[in-house]
C-alpha cells in the first residue's frame, strides 16, 4: 500500500482519540486475547471493544472489525493486533491497533468520508472534528 502524505497526520488523530480506550483494552489479560483471536471468538472481542469504548464514545463509534492477530513465541513479548473501525458522523476509519507490553500503535489502512473534499487537509480536519464530536462529554457532578 502506498502511504499518502496525510496518512501520518490521520494516524496521530486516531491514536489520540482512542488513547483512553487503549488503556481500557490493556486491562484485559493477554491470554484472553490470545484465546479469543486463535479460536475466532469475534463476538467476545467485539464485547471487549464495546465495553472499553462505552465511557468515551457514543455507541457505535468504536467497533471491532472482525479480525486480529497474535504474535506469541517462546521468546519476546506478545503482540496483539486488533482490526478496529471508528465511525464518527461523516467518516469511517479502518485501522489496526497493535498492543505490546509497553506500547500501542495505530496503522490506518483506509478512511472513507461521506462527503469528501478534494483537499486532503480539509478531510483530515473534518476527521479530527468529527471524532471530537463523537466523544461523550464528561459532566460536572451535581452539588447535592
XYZ file of C-alpha atoms in Angstrom:
144
model
C 0.000 0.000 0.000
C 1.295 3.431 -0.908
C 1.279 5.802 2.036
C -0.201 9.182 1.347
C 1.355 12.370 2.776
C -1.682 12.876 5.048
C -1.639 9.308 6.471
C 0.659 10.128 9.393
C -1.490 13.071 10.496
C -4.600 10.883 10.446
C -2.867 8.136 12.421
C -1.921 10.674 15.091
C -5.523 11.907 15.242
C -6.845 8.348 15.616
C -4.204 7.411 18.201
C -5.001 10.444 20.348
C -8.744 9.865 20.022
C -8.592 6.267 21.256
C -5.887 6.716 23.878
C -8.306 6.161 26.776
C -9.903 3.192 25.026
C -6.470 1.601 24.652
C -5.914 1.991 28.401
C -9.167 0.097 28.995
C -8.206 -2.613 26.479
C -4.958 -3.175 28.373
C -6.950 -4.257 31.436
C -7.826 -7.500 29.662
C -5.395 -10.353 30.245
C -3.248 -11.079 27.208
C -4.169 -14.785 27.478
C -7.801 -13.869 26.846
C -6.865 -12.013 23.674
C -4.779 -14.975 22.530
C -7.632 -17.417 23.143
C -10.324 -15.258 21.552
C -8.250 -14.496 18.461
C -6.986 -18.051 17.936
C -10.437 -19.561 18.483
C -12.069 -16.851 16.337
C -14.323 -15.736 19.178
C -15.070 -12.457 17.427
C -18.202 -11.736 19.457
C -16.136 -11.808 22.657
C -13.604 -9.412 21.149
C -16.410 -7.127 19.967
C -17.818 -7.094 23.516
C -14.408 -6.163 24.925
C -14.039 -3.292 22.436
C -17.598 -2.097 23.103
C -17.030 -2.134 26.861
C -13.690 -0.340 26.567
C -15.142 2.437 24.447
C -18.551 2.990 26.039
C -17.278 5.506 28.595
C -15.577 7.665 25.997
C -17.511 7.498 22.710
C -21.103 7.444 21.574
C -22.421 3.905 20.918
C -21.341 2.505 17.559
C -18.351 4.812 17.173
C -15.612 2.272 18.006
C -16.150 -1.195 16.565
C -14.236 -4.435 16.350
C -13.559 -5.174 12.701
C -13.761 -8.991 12.911
C -10.054 -9.613 12.662
C -6.955 -9.779 14.733
C -3.612 -11.423 15.095
C -1.363 -12.739 17.824
C 2.403 -12.845 17.629
C 3.441 -15.031 20.519
C 6.654 -17.009 20.582
C 8.932 -18.655 23.097
C 10.983 -15.512 23.338
C 9.981 -11.897 23.223
C 6.824 -10.174 24.273
C 3.372 -10.931 22.913
C 1.942 -8.628 20.269
C -1.824 -8.373 19.906
C -3.254 -6.749 16.792
C -6.938 -5.870 16.605
C -8.698 -4.699 13.457
C -10.914 -1.808 14.507
C -13.191 0.768 12.969
C -14.008 4.295 14.044
C -17.333 5.565 12.767
C -17.794 9.194 13.746
C -20.541 11.023 11.868
C -19.458 11.530 8.269
C -16.455 9.201 8.180
C -15.273 5.638 8.683
C -11.699 4.797 9.651
C -10.361 1.275 9.201
C -7.245 0.673 11.249
C -5.162 -1.859 13.131
C -4.353 -1.357 16.802
C -1.155 -3.068 17.849
C -0.671 -3.694 21.579
C 2.559 -4.762 23.273
C 3.524 -4.770 26.931
C 4.669 -1.147 26.931
C 3.463 0.401 23.685
C 0.499 0.712 21.395
C 0.432 1.843 17.796
C -2.156 2.600 15.159
C -1.926 1.887 11.452
C -4.734 3.418 9.426
C -5.433 1.407 6.304
C -8.335 3.401 4.862
C -10.512 6.404 5.625
C -13.867 6.852 3.925
C -15.680 10.189 4.025
C -19.404 10.516 3.336
C -18.868 13.873 1.591
C -15.139 14.148 0.858
C -13.396 17.350 -0.068
C -10.852 17.315 -2.903
C -8.380 18.754 -0.366
C -6.941 16.025 1.918
C -6.120 18.631 4.597
C -9.797 19.608 4.823
C -10.727 15.924 5.172
C -8.138 15.462 7.913
C -9.500 18.440 9.868
C -13.029 17.093 9.395
C -11.927 13.722 10.802
C -10.460 15.360 13.907
C -13.594 17.438 14.494
C -15.929 14.508 13.859
C -14.041 12.285 16.316
C -14.143 15.015 18.949
C -17.894 15.427 18.416
C -18.380 11.663 18.869
C -16.874 11.704 22.350
C -19.058 11.500 25.413
C -18.832 14.758 27.299
C -17.968 14.493 30.951
C -20.357 16.485 33.074
C -19.730 18.032 36.445
C -21.462 16.241 39.317
C -24.451 17.995 40.755
C -23.711 19.706 44.045
C -26.212 17.902 46.271
